[in-house]
PDB file of C-alpha atoms in Angstrom:
ATOM      1  CA  UNK A 151       2.852 -18.110   8.114  1.00  0.00           C
ATOM      2  CA  UNK A 152       0.981 -16.646   5.169  1.00  0.00           C
ATOM      3  CA  UNK A 153       2.313 -14.711   2.191  1.00  0.00           C
ATOM      4  CA  UNK A 154       0.338 -12.222   0.127  1.00  0.00           C
ATOM      5  CA  UNK A 155       1.089 -10.003  -2.835  1.00  0.00           C
ATOM      6  CA  UNK A 156      -0.697  -6.956  -4.194  1.00  0.00           C
ATOM      7  CA  UNK A 157      -0.523  -4.576  -7.126  1.00  0.00           C
ATOM      8  CA  UNK A 158      -2.174  -1.242  -7.874  1.00  0.00           C
ATOM      9  CA  UNK A 159      -1.988   1.342 -10.636  1.00  0.00           C
ATOM     10  CA  UNK A 160      -3.490   4.778 -11.264  1.00  0.00           C
ATOM     11  CA  UNK A 161      -3.293   7.136 -14.214  1.00  0.00           C
ATOM     12  CA  UNK A 162      -1.989  10.636 -13.646  1.00  0.00           C
ATOM     13  CA  UNK A 163      -4.535  13.440 -13.857  1.00  0.00           C
ATOM     14  CA  UNK A 164      -5.089  16.958 -12.625  1.00  0.00           C
ATOM     15  CA  UNK A 165      -3.402  17.883  -9.361  1.00  0.00           C
ATOM     16  CA  UNK A 166      -0.172  18.960  -7.724  1.00  0.00           C
ATOM     17  CA  UNK A 167       0.707  15.897  -5.631  1.00  0.00           C
ATOM     18  CA  UNK A 168       0.309  12.145  -5.347  1.00  0.00           C
ATOM     19  CA  UNK A 169      -0.386  10.424  -2.060  1.00  0.00           C
ATOM     20  CA  UNK A 170       2.045   7.572  -1.391  1.00  0.00           C
ATOM     21  CA  UNK A 171       2.076   5.684   1.884  1.00  0.00           C
ATOM     22  CA  UNK A 172      -0.108   8.404   3.377  1.00  0.00           C
ATOM     23  CA  UNK A 173       2.357  11.158   2.397  1.00  0.00           C
ATOM     24  CA  UNK A 174       1.422  13.979   0.006  1.00  0.00           C
ATOM     25  CA  UNK A 175       4.350  13.923  -2.434  1.00  0.00           C
ATOM     26  CA  UNK A 176       4.636  17.065  -4.595  1.00  0.00           C
ATOM     27  CA  UNK A 177       4.283  16.301  -8.305  1.00  0.00           C
ATOM     28  CA  UNK A 178       3.192  17.912 -11.553  1.00  0.00           C
ATOM     29  CA  UNK A 179       0.043  15.751 -11.525  1.00  0.00           C
ATOM     30  CA  UNK A 180      -2.427  14.060  -9.218  1.00  0.00           C
ATOM     31  CA  UNK A 181      -4.018  10.676  -9.867  1.00  0.00           C
ATOM     32  CA  UNK A 182      -7.352   9.624 -11.297  1.00  0.00           C
ATOM     33  CA  UNK A 183      -8.990   7.566  -8.543  1.00  0.00           C
ATOM     34  CA  UNK A 184     -12.161   7.107  -6.516  1.00  0.00           C
ATOM     35  CA  UNK A 185     -10.316   7.448  -3.200  1.00  0.00           C
ATOM     36  CA  UNK A 186      -7.040   9.337  -2.725  1.00  0.00           C
ATOM     37  CA  UNK A 187      -5.428   6.860  -5.151  1.00  0.00           C
ATOM     38  CA  UNK A 188      -2.571   5.861  -2.844  1.00  0.00           C
ATOM     39  CA  UNK A 189      -1.017   3.017  -4.871  1.00  0.00           C
ATOM     40  CA  UNK A 190       1.325   2.080  -2.008  1.00  0.00           C
ATOM     41  CA  UNK A 191      -1.489   1.497   0.454  1.00  0.00           C
ATOM     42  CA  UNK A 192      -3.802  -0.093  -2.105  1.00  0.00           C
ATOM     43  CA  UNK A 193      -1.143  -2.649  -3.079  1.00  0.00           C
ATOM     44  CA  UNK A 194      -0.344  -3.286   0.592  1.00  0.00           C
ATOM     45  CA  UNK A 195      -4.031  -3.797   1.444  1.00  0.00           C
ATOM     46  CA  UNK A 196      -4.390  -6.282  -1.407  1.00  0.00           C
ATOM     47  CA  UNK A 197      -1.317  -8.158  -0.182  1.00  0.00           C
ATOM     48  CA  UNK A 198      -2.710  -8.422   3.360  1.00  0.00           C
ATOM     49  CA  UNK A 199      -6.188  -9.374   2.169  1.00  0.00           C
ATOM     50  CA  UNK A 200      -4.674 -11.956  -0.180  1.00  0.00           C
ATOM     51  CA  UNK A 201      -2.618 -13.504   2.610  1.00  0.00           C
ATOM     52  CA  UNK A 202      -5.812 -13.772   4.661  1.00  0.00           C
ATOM     53  CA  UNK A 203      -7.795 -15.143   1.673  1.00  0.00           C
ATOM     54  CA  UNK A 204     -10.322 -12.306   2.076  1.00  0.00           C
ATOM     55  CA  UNK A 205     -10.547 -11.039  -1.483  1.00  0.00           C
ATOM     56  CA  UNK A 206      -9.270  -7.669  -2.615  1.00  0.00           C
ATOM     57  CA  UNK A 207      -9.580  -4.025  -1.680  1.00  0.00           C
ATOM     58  CA  UNK A 208     -12.460  -3.526  -4.128  1.00  0.00           C
ATOM     59  CA  UNK A 209     -14.509  -6.120  -2.242  1.00  0.00           C
ATOM     60  CA  UNK A 210     -14.062  -4.275   1.051  1.00  0.00           C
ATOM     61  CA  UNK A 211     -14.173  -0.713  -0.320  1.00  0.00           C
ATOM     62  CA  UNK A 212     -16.040  -0.808  -3.643  1.00  0.00           C
ATOM     63  CA  UNK A 213     -15.508   2.219  -5.889  1.00  0.00           C
ATOM     64  CA  UNK A 214     -19.258   2.185  -6.539  1.00  0.00           C
ATOM     65  CA  UNK A 215     -19.833   3.165  -2.877  1.00  0.00           C
ATOM     66  CA  UNK A 216     -19.955   6.961  -2.471  1.00  0.00           C
ATOM     67  CA  UNK A 217     -18.653   6.638   1.122  1.00  0.00           C
ATOM     68  CA  UNK A 218     -15.161   6.003  -0.238  1.00  0.00           C
ATOM     69  CA  UNK A 219     -15.051   8.972  -2.651  1.00  0.00           C
ATOM     70  CA  UNK A 220     -11.797  10.867  -1.931  1.00  0.00           C
ATOM     71  CA  UNK A 221     -11.247   8.686   1.160  1.00  0.00           C
ATOM     72  CA  UNK A 222      -7.917   8.628   2.956  1.00  0.00           C
ATOM     73  CA  UNK A 223      -6.483   5.207   2.087  1.00  0.00           C
ATOM     74  CA  UNK A 224      -4.980   4.921   5.564  1.00  0.00           C
ATOM     75  CA  UNK A 225      -8.537   4.057   6.679  1.00  0.00           C
ATOM     76  CA  UNK A 226      -8.373   1.066   4.318  1.00  0.00           C
ATOM     77  CA  UNK A 227      -5.025  -0.041   5.733  1.00  0.00           C
ATOM     78  CA  UNK A 228      -6.254   0.210   9.324  1.00  0.00           C
ATOM     79  CA  UNK A 229      -9.249  -1.941   8.366  1.00  0.00           C
ATOM     80  CA  UNK A 230      -6.940  -4.562   6.838  1.00  0.00           C
ATOM     81  CA  UNK A 231      -4.704  -4.465   9.924  1.00  0.00           C
ATOM     82  CA  UNK A 232      -7.758  -5.048  12.134  1.00  0.00           C
ATOM     83  CA  UNK A 233      -8.782  -8.051  10.010  1.00  0.00           C
ATOM     84  CA  UNK A 234      -5.238  -9.402  10.303  1.00  0.00           C
ATOM     85  CA  UNK A 235      -5.192  -9.027  14.090  1.00  0.00           C
ATOM     86  CA  UNK A 236      -8.742 -10.396  14.529  1.00  0.00           C
ATOM     87  CA  UNK A 237      -7.620 -13.576  12.793  1.00  0.00           C
ATOM     88  CA  UNK A 238      -4.588 -13.971  15.061  1.00  0.00           C
ATOM     89  CA  UNK A 239      -1.911 -12.726  12.667  1.00  0.00           C
ATOM     90  CA  UNK A 240       0.688 -10.006  12.850  1.00  0.00           C
ATOM     91  CA  UNK A 241       2.942  -8.568  10.210  1.00  0.00           C
ATOM     92  CA  UNK A 242       6.287 -10.297   9.794  1.00  0.00           C
ATOM     93  CA  UNK A 243       7.342  -7.816   7.138  1.00  0.00           C
ATOM     94  CA  UNK A 244       6.033  -5.831   4.177  1.00  0.00           C
ATOM     95  CA  UNK A 245       8.012  -4.967   1.061  1.00  0.00           C
ATOM     96  CA  UNK A 246       6.605  -2.317  -1.284  1.00  0.00           C
ATOM     97  CA  UNK A 247       8.005  -1.159  -4.630  1.00  0.00           C
ATOM     98  CA  UNK A 248       6.721   2.020  -6.269  1.00  0.00           C
ATOM     99  CA  UNK A 249       7.051   1.985 -10.067  1.00  0.00           C
ATOM    100  CA  UNK A 250       7.306   5.398 -11.756  1.00  0.00           C
ATOM    101  CA  UNK A 251       9.651   7.790 -13.512  1.00  0.00           C
ATOM    102  CA  UNK A 252       8.490  10.624 -11.234  1.00  0.00           C
ATOM    103  CA  UNK A 253       7.978  11.768  -8.559  1.00  0.00           C
ATOM    104  CA  UNK A 254      11.068  10.842  -6.581  1.00  0.00           C
ATOM    105  CA  UNK A 255      10.071   8.467  -3.787  1.00  0.00           C
ATOM    106  CA  UNK A 256      13.342   8.250  -1.831  1.00  0.00           C
ATOM    107  CA  UNK A 257      13.068  11.588   0.003  1.00  0.00           C
ATOM    108  CA  UNK A 258       9.655  10.537   1.363  1.00  0.00           C
ATOM    109  CA  UNK A 259      10.290   6.849   2.075  1.00  0.00           C
ATOM    110  CA  UNK A 260      10.955   7.215   5.813  1.00  0.00           C
ATOM    111  CA  UNK A 261       7.735   9.183   6.386  1.00  0.00           C
ATOM    112  CA  UNK A 262       5.837   6.537   4.401  1.00  0.00           C
ATOM    113  CA  UNK A 263       7.381   3.767   6.485  1.00  0.00           C
ATOM    114  CA  UNK A 264       6.404   5.598   9.678  1.00  0.00           C
ATOM    115  CA  UNK A 265       2.775   5.930   8.527  1.00  0.00           C
ATOM    116  CA  UNK A 266       2.499   2.315   7.423  1.00  0.00           C
ATOM    117  CA  UNK A 267       4.124   0.991  10.599  1.00  0.00           C
ATOM    118  CA  UNK A 268       1.756   3.059  12.747  1.00  0.00           C
ATOM    119  CA  UNK A 269      -1.307   1.794  10.877  1.00  0.00           C
ATOM    120  CA  UNK A 270      -0.090  -1.820  10.910  1.00  0.00           C
ATOM    121  CA  UNK A 271       0.974  -1.605  14.584  1.00  0.00           C
ATOM    122  CA  UNK A 272       4.495  -2.800  13.882  1.00  0.00           C
ATOM    123  CA  UNK A 273       8.051  -1.473  13.933  1.00  0.00           C
ATOM    124  CA  UNK A 274       9.280   0.669  11.057  1.00  0.00           C
ATOM    125  CA  UNK A 275      12.030  -1.875  10.332  1.00  0.00           C
ATOM    126  CA  UNK A 276       9.301  -4.359   9.329  1.00  0.00           C
ATOM    127  CA  UNK A 277       8.240  -2.116   6.413  1.00  0.00           C
ATOM    128  CA  UNK A 278      10.329  -1.526   3.300  1.00  0.00           C
ATOM    129  CA  UNK A 279       9.606   1.154   0.693  1.00  0.00           C
ATOM    130  CA  UNK A 280      11.643   1.368  -2.463  1.00  0.00           C
ATOM    131  CA  UNK A 281      11.183   2.644  -5.994  1.00  0.00           C
ATOM    132  CA  UNK A 282      12.161   1.742  -9.500  1.00  0.00           C
ATOM    133  CA  UNK A 283      11.594   3.039 -12.990  1.00  0.00           C
ATOM    134  CA  UNK A 284      10.728   1.134 -16.141  1.00  0.00           C
ATOM    135  CA  UNK A 285      13.563   2.836 -18.049  1.00  0.00           C
ATOM    136  CA  UNK A 286      11.042   5.005 -19.939  1.00  0.00           C
ATOM    137  CA  UNK A 287       9.128   1.919 -21.167  1.00  0.00           C
ATOM    138  CA  UNK A 288       5.365   1.422 -20.869  1.00  0.00           C
ATOM    139  CA  UNK A 289       2.765   3.728 -19.338  1.00  0.00           C
ATOM    140  CA  UNK A 290       4.874   4.486 -16.258  1.00  0.00           C
ATOM    141  CA  UNK A 291       7.903   5.177 -18.443  1.00  0.00           C
ATOM    142  CA  UNK A 292       5.901   7.620 -20.546  1.00  0.00           C
ATOM    143  CA  UNK A 293       4.794   9.403 -17.353  1.00  0.00           C
ATOM    144  CA  UNK A 294       1.145   8.436 -17.784  1.00  0.00           C
ATOM    145  CA  UNK A 295       0.704   6.895 -14.355  1.00  0.00           C
ATOM    146  CA  UNK A 296       2.145   5.262 -11.276  1.00  0.00           C
ATOM    147  CA  UNK A 297       2.059   1.714  -9.908  1.00  0.00           C
ATOM    148  CA  UNK A 298       3.082  -0.192  -6.799  1.00  0.00           C
ATOM    149  CA  UNK A 299       3.506  -3.810  -5.850  1.00  0.00           C
ATOM    150  CA  UNK A 300       3.632  -5.216  -2.347  1.00  0.00           C
ATOM    151  CA  UNK A 301       4.496  -8.479  -0.676  1.00  0.00           C
ATOM    152  CA  UNK A 302       3.732  -9.324   2.950  1.00  0.00           C
ATOM    153  CA  UNK A 303       4.550 -12.109   5.355  1.00  0.00           C
ATOM    154  CA  UNK A 304       1.955 -12.616   8.075  1.00  0.00           C
ATOM    155  CA  UNK A 305       2.756 -14.696  11.130  1.00  0.00           C
ATOM    156  CA  UNK A 306       0.458 -16.327  13.650  1.00  0.00           C
ATOM    157  CA  UNK A 307       0.646 -14.487  16.956  1.00  0.00           C
ATOM    158  CA  UNK A 308       2.979 -16.260  19.376  1.00  0.00           C
ATOM    159  CA  UNK A 309       4.711 -18.184  16.586  1.00  0.00           C
ATOM    160  CA  UNK A 310       6.920 -15.441  15.215  1.00  0.00           C
ATOM    161  CA  UNK A 311      10.295 -17.095  15.816  1.00  0.00           C
ATOM    162  CA  UNK A 312      11.533 -19.924  13.667  1.00  0.00           C
ATOM    163  CA  UNK A 313      12.918 -22.979  15.424  1.00  0.00           C
ATOM    164  CA  UNK A 314      16.725 -22.965  15.766  1.00  0.00           C
TER     165      UNK A 314
END
């Protein structure tokens, strides 16, 4: 088994939605980012890459590369899933926390879970999405941006069950 953790943050900017887990969530702002700025997927990619000891998302998709300008972050997640499978691992589970005062994540969590499960080739019950606020403290509390953290457990194929 391997465990990885990831974190991502983006400032709010001009726009009318934020993309979270591949879902366009209506909001008073967009995010400032090179790609679509999906903090859920970026944190999840970093967690997977960390568990595989393959660096971070910036190594695989550098913001200096024009190919990734406004890119759909689900492409990044599919790439990370392919790396995981190529190395003989599968997802045990993923746990993602979105940190913001707004927008509300709960109404969109199931759609996010469906997207992530599809891209990771796993069951939806292996992916958790939840949200929290910082009680109006810090940059997320002031409504200046959004963050996410993720933790994953990867398991070697064929060794998914623990001994009884």
